[in-house]
Amino acid sequence: MRVIGLTGGIGSGKSTVARIFKELGAEVVDADQLAREVVAPGQPALKDVVAAFGPGVIQADGTLDRPRLASIIFRDDVARATLNAITHPRIRS
């Protein structure tokens, strides 16, 4: 089996290429989608994120406030490492 990693900036066509690969029969794993799923409401990782960063990272509807969390983790290397330690093992599994 051949494994291909698809990377690129915003608007560079990653989703289009992934869709084409899928149409051609390739198995496509979307790491961004997996990352969203592991912190969905009711998931253990979301509870761990709240425990680490406080209830301010949750929106009124119970979903993760991504911009708020980003404002924390992109200015603090320790906070980013904490988030990665919570989410990365779950994304990999």
PDB file of N, CA and C in Angstrom:
ATOM      1  N   MET A   1       0.840  -1.168   0.000  1.00  0.00           N
ATOM      2  CA  MET A   1       0.000   0.000   0.000  1.00  0.00           C
ATOM      3  C   MET A   1       0.891   1.238   0.000  1.00  0.00           C
ATOM      4  N   ARG A   2       0.532   2.192  -0.785  1.00  0.00           N
ATOM      5  CA  ARG A   2       1.247   3.460  -0.853  1.00  0.00           C
ATOM      6  C   ARG A   2       0.508   4.476   0.009  1.00  0.00           C
ATOM      7  N   VAL A   3       1.244   5.238   0.815  1.00  0.00           N
ATOM      8  CA  VAL A   3       0.668   6.274   1.660  1.00  0.00           C
ATOM      9  C   VAL A   3       1.151   7.620   1.144  1.00  0.00           C
ATOM     10  N   ILE A   4       0.211   8.527   0.945  1.00  0.00           N
ATOM     11  CA  ILE A   4       0.529   9.865   0.445  1.00  0.00           C
ATOM     12  C   ILE A   4       0.002  10.878   1.449  1.00  0.00           C
ATOM     13  N   GLY A   5       0.846  11.792   1.877  1.00  0.00           N
ATOM     14  CA  GLY A   5       0.429  12.886   2.745  1.00  0.00           C
ATOM     15  C   GLY A   5       0.139  14.108   1.897  1.00  0.00           C
ATOM     16  N   LEU A   6      -0.997  14.727   2.136  1.00  0.00           N
ATOM     17  CA  LEU A   6      -1.416  15.889   1.364  1.00  0.00           C
ATOM     18  C   LEU A   6      -1.422  17.098   2.284  1.00  0.00           C
ATOM     19  N   THR A   7      -0.544  18.053   2.010  1.00  0.00           N
ATOM     20  CA  THR A   7      -0.453  19.246   2.839  1.00  0.00           C
ATOM     21  C   THR A   7      -0.509  20.483   1.961  1.00  0.00           C
ATOM     22  N   GLY A   8      -0.753  21.616   2.589  1.00  0.00           N
ATOM     23  CA  GLY A   8      -0.770  22.873   1.854  1.00  0.00           C
ATOM     24  C   GLY A   8      -1.499  23.932   2.652  1.00  0.00           C
ATOM     25  N   GLY A   9      -1.366  25.145   2.202  1.00  0.00           N
ATOM     26  CA  GLY A   9      -1.997  26.275   2.871  1.00  0.00           C
ATOM     27  C   GLY A   9      -3.495  26.332   2.625  1.00  0.00           C
ATOM     28  N   ILE A  10      -4.135  27.275   3.280  1.00  0.00           N
ATOM     29  CA  ILE A  10      -5.566  27.496   3.112  1.00  0.00           C
ATOM     30  C   ILE A  10      -5.845  27.855   1.657  1.00  0.00           C
ATOM     31  N   GLY A  11      -6.842  27.208   1.075  1.00  0.00           N
ATOM     32  CA  GLY A  11      -7.244  27.509  -0.296  1.00  0.00           C
ATOM     33  C   GLY A  11      -6.320  26.959  -1.367  1.00  0.00           C
ATOM     34  N   SER A  12      -5.449  26.026  -1.002  1.00  0.00           N
ATOM     35  CA  SER A  12      -4.475  25.511  -1.972  1.00  0.00           C
ATOM     36  C   SER A  12      -4.990  24.321  -2.779  1.00  0.00           C
ATOM     37  N   GLY A  13      -6.197  23.839  -2.444  1.00  0.00           N
ATOM     38  CA  GLY A  13      -6.774  22.744  -3.214  1.00  0.00           C
ATOM     39  C   GLY A  13      -6.682  21.373  -2.577  1.00  0.00           C
ATOM     40  N   LYS A  14      -6.314  21.307  -1.299  1.00  0.00           N
ATOM     41  CA  LYS A  14      -6.188  20.009  -0.625  1.00  0.00           C
ATOM     42  C   LYS A  14      -7.495  19.221  -0.666  1.00  0.00           C
ATOM     43  N   SER A  15      -8.592  19.884  -0.363  1.00  0.00           N
ATOM     44  CA  SER A  15      -9.888  19.195  -0.348  1.00  0.00           C
ATOM     45  C   SER A  15     -10.265  18.699  -1.729  1.00  0.00           C
ATOM     46  N   THR A  16      -9.974  19.486  -2.739  1.00  0.00           N
ATOM     47  CA  THR A  16     -10.272  19.076  -4.116  1.00  0.00           C
ATOM     48  C   THR A  16      -9.464  17.843  -4.493  1.00  0.00           C
ATOM     49  N   VAL A  17      -8.186  17.861  -4.193  1.00  0.00           N
ATOM     50  CA  VAL A  17      -7.325  16.719  -4.515  1.00  0.00           C
ATOM     51  C   VAL A  17      -7.757  15.492  -3.715  1.00  0.00           C
ATOM     52  N   ALA A  18      -8.093  15.674  -2.443  1.00  0.00           N
ATOM     53  CA  ALA A  18      -8.551  14.550  -1.622  1.00  0.00           C
ATOM     54  C   ALA A  18      -9.831  13.952  -2.205  1.00  0.00           C
ATOM     55  N   ARG A  19     -10.745  14.806  -2.658  1.00  0.00           N
ATOM     56  CA  ARG A  19     -11.986  14.317  -3.267  1.00  0.00           C
ATOM     57  C   ARG A  19     -11.690  13.516  -4.533  1.00  0.00           C
ATOM     58  N   ILE A  20     -10.771  14.003  -5.343  1.00  0.00           N
ATOM     59  CA  ILE A  20     -10.391  13.287  -6.569  1.00  0.00           C
ATOM     60  C   ILE A  20      -9.778  11.933  -6.220  1.00  0.00           C
ATOM     61  N   PHE A  21      -8.876  11.912  -5.245  1.00  0.00           N
ATOM     62  CA  PHE A  21      -8.291  10.638  -4.811  1.00  0.00           C
ATOM     63  C   PHE A  21      -9.385   9.664  -4.377  1.00  0.00           C
ATOM     64  N   LYS A  22     -10.339  10.171  -3.590  1.00  0.00           N
ATOM     65  CA  LYS A  22     -11.425   9.315  -3.107  1.00  0.00           C
ATOM     66  C   LYS A  22     -12.251   8.780  -4.274  1.00  0.00           C
ATOM     67  N   GLU A  23     -12.547   9.644  -5.237  1.00  0.00           N
ATOM     68  CA  GLU A  23     -13.303   9.216  -6.422  1.00  0.00           C
ATOM     69  C   GLU A  23     -12.552   8.143  -7.213  1.00  0.00           C
ATOM     70  N   LEU A  24     -11.236   8.168  -7.131  1.00  0.00           N
ATOM     71  CA  LEU A  24     -10.411   7.173  -7.824  1.00  0.00           C
ATOM     72  C   LEU A  24     -10.221   5.898  -7.003  1.00  0.00           C
ATOM     73  N   GLY A  25     -10.840   5.854  -5.824  1.00  0.00           N
ATOM     74  CA  GLY A  25     -10.800   4.640  -5.015  1.00  0.00           C
ATOM     75  C   GLY A  25      -9.826   4.651  -3.859  1.00  0.00           C
ATOM     76  N   ALA A  26      -9.155   5.759  -3.638  1.00  0.00           N
ATOM     77  CA  ALA A  26      -8.203   5.830  -2.527  1.00  0.00           C
ATOM     78  C   ALA A  26      -8.948   5.992  -1.203  1.00  0.00           C
ATOM     79  N   GLU A  27      -8.358   5.453  -0.152  1.00  0.00           N
ATOM     80  CA  GLU A  27      -8.874   5.696   1.190  1.00  0.00           C
ATOM     81  C   GLU A  27      -8.301   7.031   1.647  1.00  0.00           C
ATOM     82  N   VAL A  28      -9.166   7.942   2.034  1.00  0.00           N
ATOM     83  CA  VAL A  28      -8.738   9.280   2.439  1.00  0.00           C
ATOM     84  C   VAL A  28      -9.008   9.448   3.929  1.00  0.00           C
ATOM     85  N   VAL A  29      -7.988   9.846   4.665  1.00  0.00           N
ATOM     86  CA  VAL A  29      -8.111  10.133   6.088  1.00  0.00           C
ATOM     87  C   VAL A  29      -7.907  11.629   6.258  1.00  0.00           C
ATOM     88  N   ASP A  30      -8.918  12.308   6.761  1.00  0.00           N
ATOM     89  CA  ASP A  30      -8.875  13.758   6.954  1.00  0.00           C
ATOM     90  C   ASP A  30      -8.534  14.040   8.417  1.00  0.00           C
ATOM     91  N   ALA A  31      -7.291  14.393   8.676  1.00  0.00           N
ATOM     92  CA  ALA A  31      -6.836  14.629  10.055  1.00  0.00           C
ATOM     93  C   ALA A  31      -7.572  15.799  10.691  1.00  0.00           C
ATOM     94  N   ASP A  32      -7.926  16.817   9.901  1.00  0.00           N
ATOM     95  CA  ASP A  32      -8.681  17.944  10.454  1.00  0.00           C
ATOM     96  C   ASP A  32     -10.047  17.486  10.961  1.00  0.00           C
ATOM     97  N   GLN A  33     -10.707  16.637  10.199  1.00  0.00           N
ATOM     98  CA  GLN A  33     -12.011  16.120  10.616  1.00  0.00           C
ATOM     99  C   GLN A  33     -11.869  15.262  11.869  1.00  0.00           C
ATOM    100  N   LEU A  34     -10.854  14.431  11.912  1.00  0.00           N
ATOM    101  CA  LEU A  34     -10.622  13.611  13.105  1.00  0.00           C
ATOM    102  C   LEU A  34     -10.380  14.492  14.326  1.00  0.00           C
ATOM    103  N   ALA A  35      -9.624  15.571  14.144  1.00  0.00           N
ATOM    104  CA  ALA A  35      -9.338  16.487  15.253  1.00  0.00           C
ATOM    105  C   ALA A  35     -10.619  17.143  15.759  1.00  0.00           C
ATOM    106  N   ARG A  36     -11.535  17.480  14.849  1.00  0.00           N
ATOM    107  CA  ARG A  36     -12.818  18.059  15.266  1.00  0.00           C
ATOM    108  C   ARG A  36     -13.663  17.025  16.013  1.00  0.00           C
ATOM    109  N   GLU A  37     -13.634  15.797  15.544  1.00  0.00           N
ATOM    110  CA  GLU A  37     -14.447  14.745  16.165  1.00  0.00           C
ATOM    111  C   GLU A  37     -14.006  14.425  17.587  1.00  0.00           C
ATOM    112  N   VAL A  38     -12.706  14.433  17.852  1.00  0.00           N
ATOM    113  CA  VAL A  38     -12.250  14.050  19.199  1.00  0.00           C
ATOM    114  C   VAL A  38     -12.610  15.086  20.253  1.00  0.00           C
ATOM    115  N   VAL A  39     -12.912  16.320  19.843  1.00  0.00           N
ATOM    116  CA  VAL A  39     -13.309  17.349  20.812  1.00  0.00           C
ATOM    117  C   VAL A  39     -14.773  17.755  20.632  1.00  0.00           C
ATOM    118  N   ALA A  40     -15.560  16.873  20.049  1.00  0.00           N
ATOM    119  CA  ALA A  40     -16.995  17.125  19.903  1.00  0.00           C
ATOM    120  C   ALA A  40     -17.662  17.022  21.277  1.00  0.00           C
ATOM    121  N   PRO A  41     -18.812  17.687  21.450  1.00  0.00           N
ATOM    122  CA  PRO A  41     -19.526  17.583  22.730  1.00  0.00           C
ATOM    123  C   PRO A  41     -19.753  16.125  23.123  1.00  0.00           C
ATOM    124  N   GLY A  42     -19.501  15.846  24.399  1.00  0.00           N
ATOM    125  CA  GLY A  42     -19.675  14.500  24.929  1.00  0.00           C
ATOM    126  C   GLY A  42     -18.436  13.625  24.850  1.00  0.00           C
ATOM    127  N   GLN A  43     -17.417  14.072  24.134  1.00  0.00           N
ATOM    128  CA  GLN A  43     -16.194  13.281  24.003  1.00  0.00           C
ATOM    129  C   GLN A  43     -15.267  13.544  25.194  1.00  0.00           C
ATOM    130  N   PRO A  44     -14.575  12.510  25.666  1.00  0.00           N
ATOM    131  CA  PRO A  44     -13.666  12.685  26.805  1.00  0.00           C
ATOM    132  C   PRO A  44     -12.607  13.766  26.576  1.00  0.00           C
ATOM    133  N   ALA A  45     -12.118  13.904  25.356  1.00  0.00           N
ATOM    134  CA  ALA A  45     -11.080  14.908  25.096  1.00  0.00           C
ATOM    135  C   ALA A  45     -11.591  16.316  25.351  1.00  0.00           C
ATOM    136  N   LEU A  46     -12.860  16.575  25.059  1.00  0.00           N
ATOM    137  CA  LEU A  46     -13.401  17.914  25.305  1.00  0.00           C
ATOM    138  C   LEU A  46     -13.407  18.208  26.799  1.00  0.00           C
ATOM    139  N   LYS A  47     -13.775  17.219  27.587  1.00  0.00           N
ATOM    140  CA  LYS A  47     -13.744  17.396  29.045  1.00  0.00           C
ATOM    141  C   LYS A  47     -12.320  17.674  29.521  1.00  0.00           C
ATOM    142  N   ASP A  48     -11.351  16.988  28.940  1.00  0.00           N
ATOM    143  CA  ASP A  48      -9.953  17.206  29.314  1.00  0.00           C
ATOM    144  C   ASP A  48      -9.477  18.598  28.897  1.00  0.00           C
ATOM    145  N   VAL A  49      -9.932  19.068  27.741  1.00  0.00           N
ATOM    146  CA  VAL A  49      -9.573  20.417  27.281  1.00  0.00           C
ATOM    147  C   VAL A  49     -10.137  21.454  28.250  1.00  0.00           C
ATOM    148  N   VAL A  50     -11.382  21.275  28.660  1.00  0.00           N
ATOM    149  CA  VAL A  50     -11.998  22.204  29.617  1.00  0.00           C
ATOM    150  C   VAL A  50     -11.259  22.159  30.950  1.00  0.00           C
ATOM    151  N   ALA A  51     -10.874  20.971  31.388  1.00  0.00           N
ATOM    152  CA  ALA A  51     -10.130  20.849  32.647  1.00  0.00           C
ATOM    153  C   ALA A  51      -8.796  21.581  32.560  1.00  0.00           C
ATOM    154  N   ALA A  52      -8.165  21.541  31.398  1.00  0.00           N
ATOM    155  CA  ALA A  52      -6.852  22.163  31.230  1.00  0.00           C
ATOM    156  C   ALA A  52      -6.935  23.671  31.005  1.00  0.00           C
ATOM    157  N   PHE A  53      -7.968  24.130  30.284  1.00  0.00           N
ATOM    158  CA  PHE A  53      -8.002  25.532  29.848  1.00  0.00           C
ATOM    159  C   PHE A  53      -9.167  26.335  30.406  1.00  0.00           C
ATOM    160  N   GLY A  54     -10.062  25.686  31.121  1.00  0.00           N
ATOM    161  CA  GLY A  54     -11.170  26.384  31.752  1.00  0.00           C
ATOM    162  C   GLY A  54     -12.424  26.418  30.897  1.00  0.00           C
ATOM    163  N   PRO A  55     -13.561  26.727  31.536  1.00  0.00           N
ATOM    164  CA  PRO A  55     -14.847  26.716  30.833  1.00  0.00           C
ATOM    165  C   PRO A  55     -14.978  27.805  29.775  1.00  0.00           C
ATOM    166  N   GLY A  56     -14.081  28.767  29.770  1.00  0.00           N
ATOM    167  CA  GLY A  56     -14.127  29.834  28.768  1.00  0.00           C
ATOM    168  C   GLY A  56     -13.856  29.367  27.351  1.00  0.00           C
ATOM    169  N   VAL A  57     -13.385  28.135  27.185  1.00  0.00           N
ATOM    170  CA  VAL A  57     -13.120  27.626  25.835  1.00  0.00           C
ATOM    171  C   VAL A  57     -14.323  26.878  25.258  1.00  0.00           C
ATOM    172  N   ILE A  58     -15.445  26.931  25.983  1.00  0.00           N
ATOM    173  CA  ILE A  58     -16.671  26.278  25.518  1.00  0.00           C
ATOM    174  C   ILE A  58     -17.698  27.350  25.178  1.00  0.00           C
ATOM    175  N   GLN A  59     -18.352  27.173  24.034  1.00  0.00           N
ATOM    176  CA  GLN A  59     -19.408  28.089  23.613  1.00  0.00           C
ATOM    177  C   GLN A  59     -20.721  27.720  24.308  1.00  0.00           C
ATOM    178  N   ALA A  60     -21.711  28.598  24.196  1.00  0.00           N
ATOM    179  CA  ALA A  60     -23.005  28.379  24.847  1.00  0.00           C
ATOM    180  C   ALA A  60     -23.666  27.080  24.397  1.00  0.00           C
ATOM    181  N   ASP A  61     -23.397  26.661  23.160  1.00  0.00           N
ATOM    182  CA  ASP A  61     -24.011  25.425  22.649  1.00  0.00           C
ATOM    183  C   ASP A  61     -23.236  24.168  23.035  1.00  0.00           C
ATOM    184  N   GLY A  62     -22.175  24.329  23.826  1.00  0.00           N
ATOM    185  CA  GLY A  62     -21.403  23.184  24.295  1.00  0.00           C
ATOM    186  C   GLY A  62     -20.258  22.767  23.397  1.00  0.00           C
ATOM    187  N   THR A  63     -20.072  23.462  22.283  1.00  0.00           N
ATOM    188  CA  THR A  63     -18.971  23.134  21.380  1.00  0.00           C
ATOM    189  C   THR A  63     -17.724  23.920  21.763  1.00  0.00           C
ATOM    190  N   LEU A  64     -16.605  23.433  21.283  1.00  0.00           N
ATOM    191  CA  LEU A  64     -15.327  24.081  21.547  1.00  0.00           C
ATOM    192  C   LEU A  64     -15.274  25.435  20.855  1.00  0.00           C
ATOM    193  N   ASP A  65     -14.855  26.446  21.587  1.00  0.00           N
ATOM    194  CA  ASP A  65     -14.649  27.780  21.015  1.00  0.00           C
ATOM    195  C   ASP A  65     -13.228  27.806  20.456  1.00  0.00           C
ATOM    196  N   ARG A  66     -13.100  27.414  19.206  1.00  0.00           N
ATOM    197  CA  ARG A  66     -11.781  27.267  18.582  1.00  0.00           C
ATOM    198  C   ARG A  66     -10.985  28.571  18.545  1.00  0.00           C
ATOM    199  N   PRO A  67     -11.594  29.691  18.174  1.00  0.00           N
ATOM    200  CA  PRO A  67     -10.812  30.935  18.189  1.00  0.00           C
ATOM    201  C   PRO A  67     -10.296  31.285  19.588  1.00  0.00           C
ATOM    202  N   ARG A  68     -11.117  31.058  20.598  1.00  0.00           N
ATOM    203  CA  ARG A  68     -10.698  31.344  21.973  1.00  0.00           C
ATOM    204  C   ARG A  68      -9.530  30.435  22.376  1.00  0.00           C
ATOM    205  N   LEU A  69      -9.655  29.143  22.077  1.00  0.00           N
ATOM    206  CA  LEU A  69      -8.575  28.214  22.399  1.00  0.00           C
ATOM    207  C   LEU A  69      -7.313  28.566  21.616  1.00  0.00           C
ATOM    208  N   ALA A  70      -7.475  28.930  20.352  1.00  0.00           N
ATOM    209  CA  ALA A  70      -6.320  29.316  19.530  1.00  0.00           C
ATOM    210  C   ALA A  70      -5.596  30.511  20.134  1.00  0.00           C
ATOM    211  N   SER A  71      -6.367  31.471  20.676  1.00  0.00           N
ATOM    212  CA  SER A  71      -5.734  32.653  21.268  1.00  0.00           C
ATOM    213  C   SER A  71      -4.877  32.286  22.478  1.00  0.00           C
ATOM    214  N   ILE A  72      -5.180  31.173  23.095  1.00  0.00           N
ATOM    215  CA  ILE A  72      -4.391  30.696  24.240  1.00  0.00           C
ATOM    216  C   ILE A  72      -3.174  29.910  23.765  1.00  0.00           C
ATOM    217  N   ILE A  73      -3.397  28.930  22.911  1.00  0.00           N
ATOM    218  CA  ILE A  73      -2.312  27.997  22.585  1.00  0.00           C
ATOM    219  C   ILE A  73      -1.280  28.556  21.619  1.00  0.00           C
ATOM    220  N   PHE A  74      -1.646  29.568  20.829  1.00  0.00           N
ATOM    221  CA  PHE A  74      -0.671  30.095  19.875  1.00  0.00           C
ATOM    222  C   PHE A  74       0.210  31.187  20.463  1.00  0.00           C
ATOM    223  N   ARG A  75       0.024  31.491  21.741  1.00  0.00           N
ATOM    224  CA  ARG A  75       0.942  32.418  22.412  1.00  0.00           C
ATOM    225  C   ARG A  75       1.647  31.769  23.601  1.00  0.00           C
ATOM    226  N   ASP A  76       1.404  30.483  23.783  1.00  0.00           N
ATOM    227  CA  ASP A  76       1.965  29.792  24.946  1.00  0.00           C
ATOM    228  C   ASP A  76       2.346  28.363  24.545  1.00  0.00           C
ATOM    229  N   ASP A  77       3.653  28.125  24.443  1.00  0.00           N
ATOM    230  CA  ASP A  77       4.137  26.811  24.009  1.00  0.00           C
ATOM    231  C   ASP A  77       3.709  25.686  24.947  1.00  0.00           C
ATOM    232  N   VAL A  78       3.670  25.961  26.236  1.00  0.00           N
ATOM    233  CA  VAL A  78       3.263  24.935  27.201  1.00  0.00           C
ATOM    234  C   VAL A  78       1.784  24.599  27.006  1.00  0.00           C
ATOM    235  N   ALA A  79       0.966  25.613  26.790  1.00  0.00           N
ATOM    236  CA  ALA A  79      -0.463  25.377  26.550  1.00  0.00           C
ATOM    237  C   ALA A  79      -0.666  24.565  25.276  1.00  0.00           C
ATOM    238  N   ARG A  80       0.089  24.890  24.236  1.00  0.00           N
ATOM    239  CA  ARG A  80      -0.025  24.143  22.976  1.00  0.00           C
ATOM    240  C   ARG A  80       0.388  22.683  23.183  1.00  0.00           C
ATOM    241  N   ALA A  81       1.455  22.468  23.926  1.00  0.00           N
ATOM    242  CA  ALA A  81       1.895  21.096  24.212  1.00  0.00           C
ATOM    243  C   ALA A  81       0.840  20.346  25.026  1.00  0.00           C
ATOM    244  N   THR A  82       0.187  21.044  25.937  1.00  0.00           N
ATOM    245  CA  THR A  82      -0.880  20.432  26.729  1.00  0.00           C
ATOM    246  C   THR A  82      -2.032  19.997  25.834  1.00  0.00           C
ATOM    247  N   LEU A  83      -2.463  20.886  24.940  1.00  0.00           N
ATOM    248  CA  LEU A  83      -3.541  20.534  24.013  1.00  0.00           C
ATOM    249  C   LEU A  83      -3.138  19.352  23.137  1.00  0.00           C
ATOM    250  N   ASN A  84      -1.920  19.387  22.624  1.00  0.00           N
ATOM    251  CA  ASN A  84      -1.442  18.284  21.783  1.00  0.00           C
ATOM    252  C   ASN A  84      -1.425  16.963  22.549  1.00  0.00           C
ATOM    253  N   ALA A  85      -1.035  17.014  23.814  1.00  0.00           N
ATOM    254  CA  ALA A  85      -1.004  15.796  24.630  1.00  0.00           C
ATOM    255  C   ALA A  85      -2.409  15.238  24.852  1.00  0.00           C
ATOM    256  N   ILE A  86      -3.397  16.110  24.877  1.00  0.00           N
ATOM    257  CA  ILE A  86      -4.784  15.675  25.049  1.00  0.00           C
ATOM    258  C   ILE A  86      -5.338  15.098  23.751  1.00  0.00           C
ATOM    259  N   THR A  87      -5.091  15.780  22.652  1.00  0.00           N
ATOM    260  CA  THR A  87      -5.769  15.419  21.400  1.00  0.00           C
ATOM    261  C   THR A  87      -5.009  14.439  20.512  1.00  0.00           C
ATOM    262  N   HIS A  88      -3.701  14.579  20.395  1.00  0.00           N
ATOM    263  CA  HIS A  88      -2.959  13.764  19.425  1.00  0.00           C
ATOM    264  C   HIS A  88      -3.110  12.255  19.624  1.00  0.00           C
ATOM    265  N   PRO A  89      -3.019  11.738  20.848  1.00  0.00           N
ATOM    266  CA  PRO A  89      -3.203  10.282  20.989  1.00  0.00           C
ATOM    267  C   PRO A  89      -4.586   9.821  20.517  1.00  0.00           C
ATOM    268  N   ARG A  90      -5.583  10.640  20.744  1.00  0.00           N
ATOM    269  CA  ARG A  90      -6.943  10.269  20.334  1.00  0.00           C
ATOM    270  C   ARG A  90      -7.105  10.366  18.820  1.00  0.00           C
ATOM    271  N   ILE A  91      -6.456  11.328  18.215  1.00  0.00           N
ATOM    272  CA  ILE A  91      -6.508  11.456  16.753  1.00  0.00           C
ATOM    273  C   ILE A  91      -5.820  10.255  16.114  1.00  0.00           C
ATOM    274  N   ARG A  92      -4.686   9.843  16.671  1.00  0.00           N
ATOM    275  CA  ARG A  92      -3.938   8.708  16.114  1.00  0.00           C
ATOM    276  C   ARG A  92      -4.712   7.396  16.214  1.00  0.00           C
ATOM    277  N   SER A  93      -5.509   7.271  17.269  1.00  0.00           N
ATOM    278  CA  SER A  93      -6.239   6.002  17.445  1.00  0.00           C
ATOM    279  C   SER A  93      -7.458   6.013  16.581  1.00  0.00           C
TER     280      SER A  93
END
